[in-house]
Amino acid sequence: MRFWKEGPPGGYAFQRNSHRWVELSGGIYGEGASASSAGHNARQDSGIGASNLDDVFEFLSMRESAGDYGASFNLGKYYYDPPRGYKRNLRKAQRQFMKVARVYWGKDGKVNQKLPSNLEGWAGKAAAYIGRMFLRGEGMEQNYEKAVTWLRRGIANGDSYAQYHLGIMYRDGLGLPKDGIRAATYLKVAAEQGLAVA
């Protein structure tokens, strides 16, 4: 476990296998382990195929072009933490998160006056991921000052992921003075909002 906590702030991410046991012949218990995975109910393929995921990407791209900022964020999330069988693309992830964030915040950091409806939550989530990427140096140079800026923007919109990462920065003294009380406050709020890792 110590290995997973080392490395970039927040620890290493677990790598997914290219397959899931539950997708293969009835799962880890074998063929016939459950009625839904045996006999005529058994899947004929090995699970979700690449063509199905490509359809999801195509659908999200279509929704994004129609002005759906949730789709823009979800595309970024898929590039950042891709489904099994796909490679991580941090540049594309950052581009997607920035698309959402730049509609909400101007280059001066102030909230834009004319906002589409339902953008506040997506902007907070996008800011949290951008802050995490600056914190960990993923796809860009590590910069604690920019990480704090983006994480605070996410917190202003109530994002638990941003609160968790700012708590880590206070806990470990990453670009901020070490402060256990502030760290505990941010981590507690993130946990109360249902973020399991906090």
PDB file of C-alpha atoms in Angstrom:
ATOM      1  CA  MET A   1       0.000   0.000   0.000  1.00  0.00           C
ATOM      2  CA  ARG A   2       2.913   2.331   0.672  1.00  0.00           C
ATOM      3  CA  PHE A   3       3.813   2.193  -3.037  1.00  0.00           C
ATOM      4  CA  TRP A   4       0.360   3.477  -4.056  1.00  0.00           C
ATOM      5  CA  LYS A   5       0.633   6.407  -1.628  1.00  0.00           C
ATOM      6  CA  GLU A   6       4.045   7.434  -2.974  1.00  0.00           C
ATOM      7  CA  GLY A   7       4.562   9.332  -6.205  1.00  0.00           C
ATOM      8  CA  PRO A   8       2.394  12.259  -7.206  1.00  0.00           C
ATOM      9  CA  PRO A   9       0.236  13.934  -4.541  1.00  0.00           C
ATOM     10  CA  GLY A  10      -2.745  11.752  -3.808  1.00  0.00           C
ATOM     11  CA  GLY A  11      -0.812   8.584  -4.700  1.00  0.00           C
ATOM     12  CA  TYR A  12      -0.615   6.518  -7.836  1.00  0.00           C
ATOM     13  CA  ALA A  13      -3.802   5.557  -9.638  1.00  0.00           C
ATOM     14  CA  PHE A  14      -4.580   1.867  -9.885  1.00  0.00           C
ATOM     15  CA  GLN A  15      -4.198   0.528 -13.406  1.00  0.00           C
ATOM     16  CA  ARG A  16      -7.172  -1.376 -14.718  1.00  0.00           C
ATOM     17  CA  ASN A  17      -6.862  -4.750 -16.360  1.00  0.00           C
ATOM     18  CA  SER A  18      -7.924  -4.982 -19.980  1.00  0.00           C
ATOM     19  CA  HIS A  19     -10.682  -7.404 -18.975  1.00  0.00           C
ATOM     20  CA  ARG A  20     -13.014  -8.008 -16.067  1.00  0.00           C
ATOM     21  CA  TRP A  21     -13.494 -11.375 -14.464  1.00  0.00           C
ATOM     22  CA  VAL A  22     -17.242 -10.898 -14.441  1.00  0.00           C
ATOM     23  CA  GLU A  23     -17.258 -10.568 -18.224  1.00  0.00           C
ATOM     24  CA  LEU A  24     -15.646 -13.954 -18.826  1.00  0.00           C
ATOM     25  CA  SER A  25     -17.687 -17.160 -18.749  1.00  0.00           C
ATOM     26  CA  GLY A  26     -19.772 -16.455 -15.684  1.00  0.00           C
ATOM     27  CA  GLY A  27     -17.149 -14.539 -13.757  1.00  0.00           C
ATOM     28  CA  ILE A  28     -14.614 -15.739 -11.230  1.00  0.00           C
ATOM     29  CA  TYR A  29     -16.912 -18.576 -10.130  1.00  0.00           C
ATOM     30  CA  GLY A  30     -17.117 -20.066 -13.619  1.00  0.00           C
ATOM     31  CA  GLU A  31     -19.865 -20.972 -16.045  1.00  0.00           C
ATOM     32  CA  GLY A  32     -23.177 -21.625 -14.343  1.00  0.00           C
ATOM     33  CA  ALA A  33     -22.379 -19.585 -11.253  1.00  0.00           C
ATOM     34  CA  SER A  34     -25.479 -17.500 -11.806  1.00  0.00           C
ATOM     35  CA  ALA A  35     -28.571 -17.825 -13.928  1.00  0.00           C
ATOM     36  CA  SER A  36     -27.816 -14.565 -15.688  1.00  0.00           C
ATOM     37  CA  SER A  37     -24.411 -15.766 -16.917  1.00  0.00           C
ATOM     38  CA  ALA A  38     -25.136 -19.367 -17.839  1.00  0.00           C
ATOM     39  CA  GLY A  39     -26.806 -21.247 -20.635  1.00  0.00           C
ATOM     40  CA  HIS A  40     -28.945 -19.285 -23.064  1.00  0.00           C
ATOM     41  CA  ASN A  41     -28.535 -16.165 -20.898  1.00  0.00           C
ATOM     42  CA  ALA A  42     -24.743 -16.159 -21.294  1.00  0.00           C
ATOM     43  CA  ARG A  43     -23.172 -13.279 -23.167  1.00  0.00           C
ATOM     44  CA  GLN A  44     -21.954 -14.179 -26.603  1.00  0.00           C
ATOM     45  CA  ASP A  45     -19.073 -11.714 -26.530  1.00  0.00           C
ATOM     46  CA  SER A  46     -16.492 -10.853 -23.868  1.00  0.00           C
ATOM     47  CA  GLY A  47     -18.266  -7.736 -22.617  1.00  0.00           C
ATOM     48  CA  ILE A  48     -18.490  -4.184 -23.827  1.00  0.00           C
ATOM     49  CA  GLY A  49     -16.682  -4.002 -27.120  1.00  0.00           C
ATOM     50  CA  ALA A  50     -14.616  -1.155 -28.471  1.00  0.00           C
ATOM     51  CA  SER A  51     -17.334  -0.336 -30.987  1.00  0.00           C
ATOM     52  CA  ASN A  52     -19.809   0.280 -28.144  1.00  0.00           C
ATOM     53  CA  LEU A  53     -17.388   2.646 -26.423  1.00  0.00           C
ATOM     54  CA  ASP A  54     -16.709   4.387 -29.712  1.00  0.00           C
ATOM     55  CA  ASP A  55     -20.458   4.933 -29.966  1.00  0.00           C
ATOM     56  CA  VAL A  56     -20.421   6.512 -26.498  1.00  0.00           C
ATOM     57  CA  PHE A  57     -17.589   8.848 -27.527  1.00  0.00           C
ATOM     58  CA  GLU A  58     -19.454   9.742 -30.711  1.00  0.00           C
ATOM     59  CA  PHE A  59     -22.651  10.429 -28.759  1.00  0.00           C
ATOM     60  CA  LEU A  60     -20.831  12.638 -26.237  1.00  0.00           C
ATOM     61  CA  SER A  61     -19.124  14.535 -29.061  1.00  0.00           C
ATOM     62  CA  MET A  62     -22.514  15.106 -30.679  1.00  0.00           C
ATOM     63  CA  ARG A  63     -23.993  16.342 -27.388  1.00  0.00           C
ATOM     64  CA  GLU A  64     -20.973  18.600 -26.870  1.00  0.00           C
ATOM     65  CA  SER A  65     -21.459  20.192 -30.296  1.00  0.00           C
ATOM     66  CA  ALA A  66     -25.091  20.842 -29.288  1.00  0.00           C
ATOM     67  CA  GLY A  67     -23.870  22.849 -26.281  1.00  0.00           C
ATOM     68  CA  ASP A  68     -24.072  20.200 -23.537  1.00  0.00           C
ATOM     69  CA  TYR A  69     -21.296  21.085 -21.061  1.00  0.00           C
ATOM     70  CA  GLY A  70     -21.900  17.877 -19.124  1.00  0.00           C
ATOM     71  CA  ALA A  71     -20.911  15.965 -22.258  1.00  0.00           C
ATOM     72  CA  SER A  72     -17.772  18.115 -22.598  1.00  0.00           C
ATOM     73  CA  PHE A  73     -16.815  17.330 -19.007  1.00  0.00           C
ATOM     74  CA  ASN A  74     -17.545  13.611 -19.400  1.00  0.00           C
ATOM     75  CA  LEU A  75     -15.388  13.435 -22.524  1.00  0.00           C
ATOM     76  CA  GLY A  76     -12.564  14.983 -20.505  1.00  0.00           C
ATOM     77  CA  LYS A  77     -13.130  12.492 -17.735  1.00  0.00           C
ATOM     78  CA  TYR A  78     -12.986   9.599 -20.219  1.00  0.00           C
ATOM     79  CA  TYR A  79      -9.679  10.910 -21.573  1.00  0.00           C
ATOM     80  CA  TYR A  80      -8.322  11.417 -18.040  1.00  0.00           C
ATOM     81  CA  ASP A  81      -9.485   8.090 -16.614  1.00  0.00           C
ATOM     82  CA  PRO A  82     -10.302   5.997 -19.680  1.00  0.00           C
ATOM     83  CA  PRO A  83     -12.357   2.816 -19.786  1.00  0.00           C
ATOM     84  CA  ARG A  84     -10.515  -0.481 -20.058  1.00  0.00           C
ATOM     85  CA  GLY A  85      -8.705  -0.948 -23.330  1.00  0.00           C
ATOM     86  CA  TYR A  86      -8.202   2.780 -23.998  1.00  0.00           C
ATOM     87  CA  LYS A  87      -5.071   4.818 -23.394  1.00  0.00           C
ATOM     88  CA  ARG A  88      -5.011   7.868 -21.180  1.00  0.00           C
ATOM     89  CA  ASN A  89      -4.761  11.161 -23.082  1.00  0.00           C
ATOM     90  CA  LEU A  90      -4.020  13.988 -20.662  1.00  0.00           C
ATOM     91  CA  ARG A  91      -3.781  16.684 -23.348  1.00  0.00           C
ATOM     92  CA  LYS A  92      -7.278  15.961 -24.607  1.00  0.00           C
ATOM     93  CA  ALA A  93      -8.553  15.730 -21.025  1.00  0.00           C
ATOM     94  CA  GLN A  94      -7.126  19.150 -20.177  1.00  0.00           C
ATOM     95  CA  ARG A  95      -8.609  20.626 -23.366  1.00  0.00           C
ATOM     96  CA  GLN A  96     -12.078  19.304 -22.492  1.00  0.00           C
ATOM     97  CA  PHE A  97     -11.932  20.522 -18.894  1.00  0.00           C
ATOM     98  CA  MET A  98     -10.711  23.943 -20.036  1.00  0.00           C
ATOM     99  CA  LYS A  99     -13.602  24.231 -22.523  1.00  0.00           C
ATOM    100  CA  VAL A 100     -16.059  23.985 -19.650  1.00  0.00           C
ATOM    101  CA  ALA A 101     -14.041  26.182 -17.282  1.00  0.00           C
ATOM    102  CA  ARG A 102     -13.487  28.994 -19.812  1.00  0.00           C
ATOM    103  CA  VAL A 103     -17.203  29.367 -20.414  1.00  0.00           C
ATOM    104  CA  TYR A 104     -17.749  29.863 -16.671  1.00  0.00           C
ATOM    105  CA  TRP A 105     -14.612  31.867 -15.768  1.00  0.00           C
ATOM    106  CA  GLY A 106     -12.994  34.528 -17.930  1.00  0.00           C
ATOM    107  CA  LYS A 107      -9.236  34.820 -18.354  1.00  0.00           C
ATOM    108  CA  ASP A 108      -9.248  37.297 -15.455  1.00  0.00           C
ATOM    109  CA  GLY A 109     -10.685  34.586 -13.177  1.00  0.00           C
ATOM    110  CA  LYS A 110     -14.044  36.276 -12.714  1.00  0.00           C
ATOM    111  CA  VAL A 111     -17.316  34.484 -13.329  1.00  0.00           C
ATOM    112  CA  ASN A 112     -18.803  35.417 -16.702  1.00  0.00           C
ATOM    113  CA  GLN A 113     -22.094  37.291 -16.515  1.00  0.00           C
ATOM    114  CA  LYS A 114     -24.031  35.471 -19.242  1.00  0.00           C
ATOM    115  CA  LEU A 115     -23.924  31.797 -18.376  1.00  0.00           C
ATOM    116  CA  PRO A 116     -25.873  28.890 -19.803  1.00  0.00           C
ATOM    117  CA  SER A 117     -28.093  27.107 -17.304  1.00  0.00           C
ATOM    118  CA  ASN A 118     -26.727  24.129 -15.366  1.00  0.00           C
ATOM    119  CA  LEU A 119     -23.088  25.122 -15.922  1.00  0.00           C
ATOM    120  CA  GLU A 120     -22.079  25.871 -12.322  1.00  0.00           C
ATOM    121  CA  GLY A 121     -21.732  22.240 -11.229  1.00  0.00           C
ATOM    122  CA  TRP A 122     -19.882  21.155 -14.359  1.00  0.00           C
ATOM    123  CA  ALA A 123     -17.509  24.116 -14.074  1.00  0.00           C
ATOM    124  CA  GLY A 124     -16.717  23.181 -10.456  1.00  0.00           C
ATOM    125  CA  LYS A 125     -15.943  19.603 -11.463  1.00  0.00           C
ATOM    126  CA  ALA A 126     -13.784  20.744 -14.393  1.00  0.00           C
ATOM    127  CA  ALA A 127     -11.874  23.140 -12.108  1.00  0.00           C
ATOM    128  CA  ALA A 128     -11.228  20.297  -9.669  1.00  0.00           C
ATOM    129  CA  TYR A 129      -9.720  18.115 -12.400  1.00  0.00           C
ATOM    130  CA  ILE A 130      -7.610  20.983 -13.741  1.00  0.00           C
ATOM    131  CA  GLY A 131      -6.382  21.662 -10.200  1.00  0.00           C
ATOM    132  CA  ARG A 132      -5.559  17.984  -9.738  1.00  0.00           C
ATOM    133  CA  MET A 133      -3.608  17.953 -12.990  1.00  0.00           C
ATOM    134  CA  PHE A 134      -1.544  20.972 -11.894  1.00  0.00           C
ATOM    135  CA  LEU A 135      -1.065  19.444  -8.432  1.00  0.00           C
ATOM    136  CA  ARG A 136       0.202  16.146  -9.807  1.00  0.00           C
ATOM    137  CA  GLY A 137       1.962  17.503 -12.910  1.00  0.00           C
ATOM    138  CA  GLU A 138      -0.181  15.386 -15.220  1.00  0.00           C
ATOM    139  CA  GLY A 139       0.025  16.539 -18.825  1.00  0.00           C
ATOM    140  CA  MET A 140       1.513  19.865 -17.727  1.00  0.00           C
ATOM    141  CA  GLU A 141       4.229  21.196 -15.497  1.00  0.00           C
ATOM    142  CA  GLN A 142       3.527  20.765 -11.791  1.00  0.00           C
ATOM    143  CA  ASN A 143       2.448  24.133 -10.359  1.00  0.00           C
ATOM    144  CA  TYR A 144       1.054  24.328  -6.828  1.00  0.00           C
ATOM    145  CA  GLU A 145       0.000  27.969  -7.160  1.00  0.00           C
ATOM    146  CA  LYS A 146      -2.177  27.239 -10.202  1.00  0.00           C
ATOM    147  CA  ALA A 147      -3.471  24.092  -8.516  1.00  0.00           C
ATOM    148  CA  VAL A 148      -4.658  26.118  -5.519  1.00  0.00           C
ATOM    149  CA  THR A 149      -6.322  28.674  -7.822  1.00  0.00           C
ATOM    150  CA  TRP A 150      -8.276  26.019  -9.716  1.00  0.00           C
ATOM    151  CA  LEU A 151      -9.133  23.994  -6.622  1.00  0.00           C
ATOM    152  CA  ARG A 152     -10.506  27.084  -4.872  1.00  0.00           C
ATOM    153  CA  ARG A 153     -12.660  27.781  -7.920  1.00  0.00           C
ATOM    154  CA  GLY A 154     -14.009  24.248  -7.689  1.00  0.00           C
ATOM    155  CA  ILE A 155     -14.650  24.652  -3.959  1.00  0.00           C
ATOM    156  CA  ALA A 156     -16.546  27.890  -4.604  1.00  0.00           C
ATOM    157  CA  ASN A 157     -18.901  25.775  -6.724  1.00  0.00           C
ATOM    158  CA  GLY A 158     -19.188  23.109  -4.015  1.00  0.00           C
ATOM    159  CA  ASP A 159     -17.083  20.351  -5.582  1.00  0.00           C
ATOM    160  CA  SER A 160     -15.988  17.631  -3.134  1.00  0.00           C
ATOM    161  CA  TYR A 161     -13.085  16.475  -5.346  1.00  0.00           C
ATOM    162  CA  ALA A 162     -11.565  19.976  -5.150  1.00  0.00           C
ATOM    163  CA  GLN A 163     -12.035  20.026  -1.372  1.00  0.00           C
ATOM    164  CA  TYR A 164     -10.285  16.672  -1.061  1.00  0.00           C
ATOM    165  CA  HIS A 165      -7.262  17.791  -3.078  1.00  0.00           C
ATOM    166  CA  LEU A 166      -6.923  21.105  -1.257  1.00  0.00           C
ATOM    167  CA  GLY A 167      -7.056  19.102   1.983  1.00  0.00           C
ATOM    168  CA  ILE A 168      -4.156  16.973   0.722  1.00  0.00           C
ATOM    169  CA  MET A 169      -2.196  20.118  -0.103  1.00  0.00           C
ATOM    170  CA  TYR A 170      -2.682  21.448   3.443  1.00  0.00           C
ATOM    171  CA  ARG A 171      -1.983  18.039   4.986  1.00  0.00           C
ATOM    172  CA  ASP A 172       1.310  17.543   3.108  1.00  0.00           C
ATOM    173  CA  GLY A 173       2.379  21.199   2.860  1.00  0.00           C
ATOM    174  CA  LEU A 174       2.342  21.238  -0.940  1.00  0.00           C
ATOM    175  CA  GLY A 175       2.576  24.900  -1.933  1.00  0.00           C
ATOM    176  CA  LEU A 176       0.678  25.830   1.235  1.00  0.00           C
ATOM    177  CA  PRO A 177       1.789  25.862   4.861  1.00  0.00           C
ATOM    178  CA  LYS A 178       1.207  22.543   6.587  1.00  0.00           C
ATOM    179  CA  ASP A 179      -2.022  22.880   8.535  1.00  0.00           C
ATOM    180  CA  GLY A 180      -3.636  19.762   9.949  1.00  0.00           C
ATOM    181  CA  ILE A 181      -6.779  21.558  11.086  1.00  0.00           C
ATOM    182  CA  ARG A 182      -7.495  23.081   7.673  1.00  0.00           C
ATOM    183  CA  ALA A 183      -6.643  19.779   6.007  1.00  0.00           C
ATOM    184  CA  ALA A 184      -9.055  17.921   8.269  1.00  0.00           C
ATOM    185  CA  THR A 185     -11.764  20.520   7.621  1.00  0.00           C
ATOM    186  CA  TYR A 186     -11.517  20.156   3.831  1.00  0.00           C
ATOM    187  CA  LEU A 187     -11.252  16.361   3.976  1.00  0.00           C
ATOM    188  CA  LYS A 188     -14.224  16.139   6.352  1.00  0.00           C
ATOM    189  CA  VAL A 189     -16.424  18.275   4.108  1.00  0.00           C
ATOM    190  CA  ALA A 190     -15.428  16.174   1.079  1.00  0.00           C
ATOM    191  CA  ALA A 191     -16.263  12.980   2.982  1.00  0.00           C
ATOM    192  CA  GLU A 192     -19.606  14.383   4.134  1.00  0.00           C
ATOM    193  CA  GLN A 193     -20.474  15.065   0.486  1.00  0.00           C
ATOM    194  CA  GLY A 194     -19.950  11.377  -0.257  1.00  0.00           C
ATOM    195  CA  LEU A 195     -16.415  11.300  -1.657  1.00  0.00           C
ATOM    196  CA  ALA A 196     -15.256   7.859  -0.541  1.00  0.00           C
ATOM    197  CA  VAL A 197     -11.520   8.469  -0.908  1.00  0.00           C
ATOM    198  CA  ALA A 198     -11.679  11.360   1.583  1.00  0.00           C
TER     199      ALA A 198
END
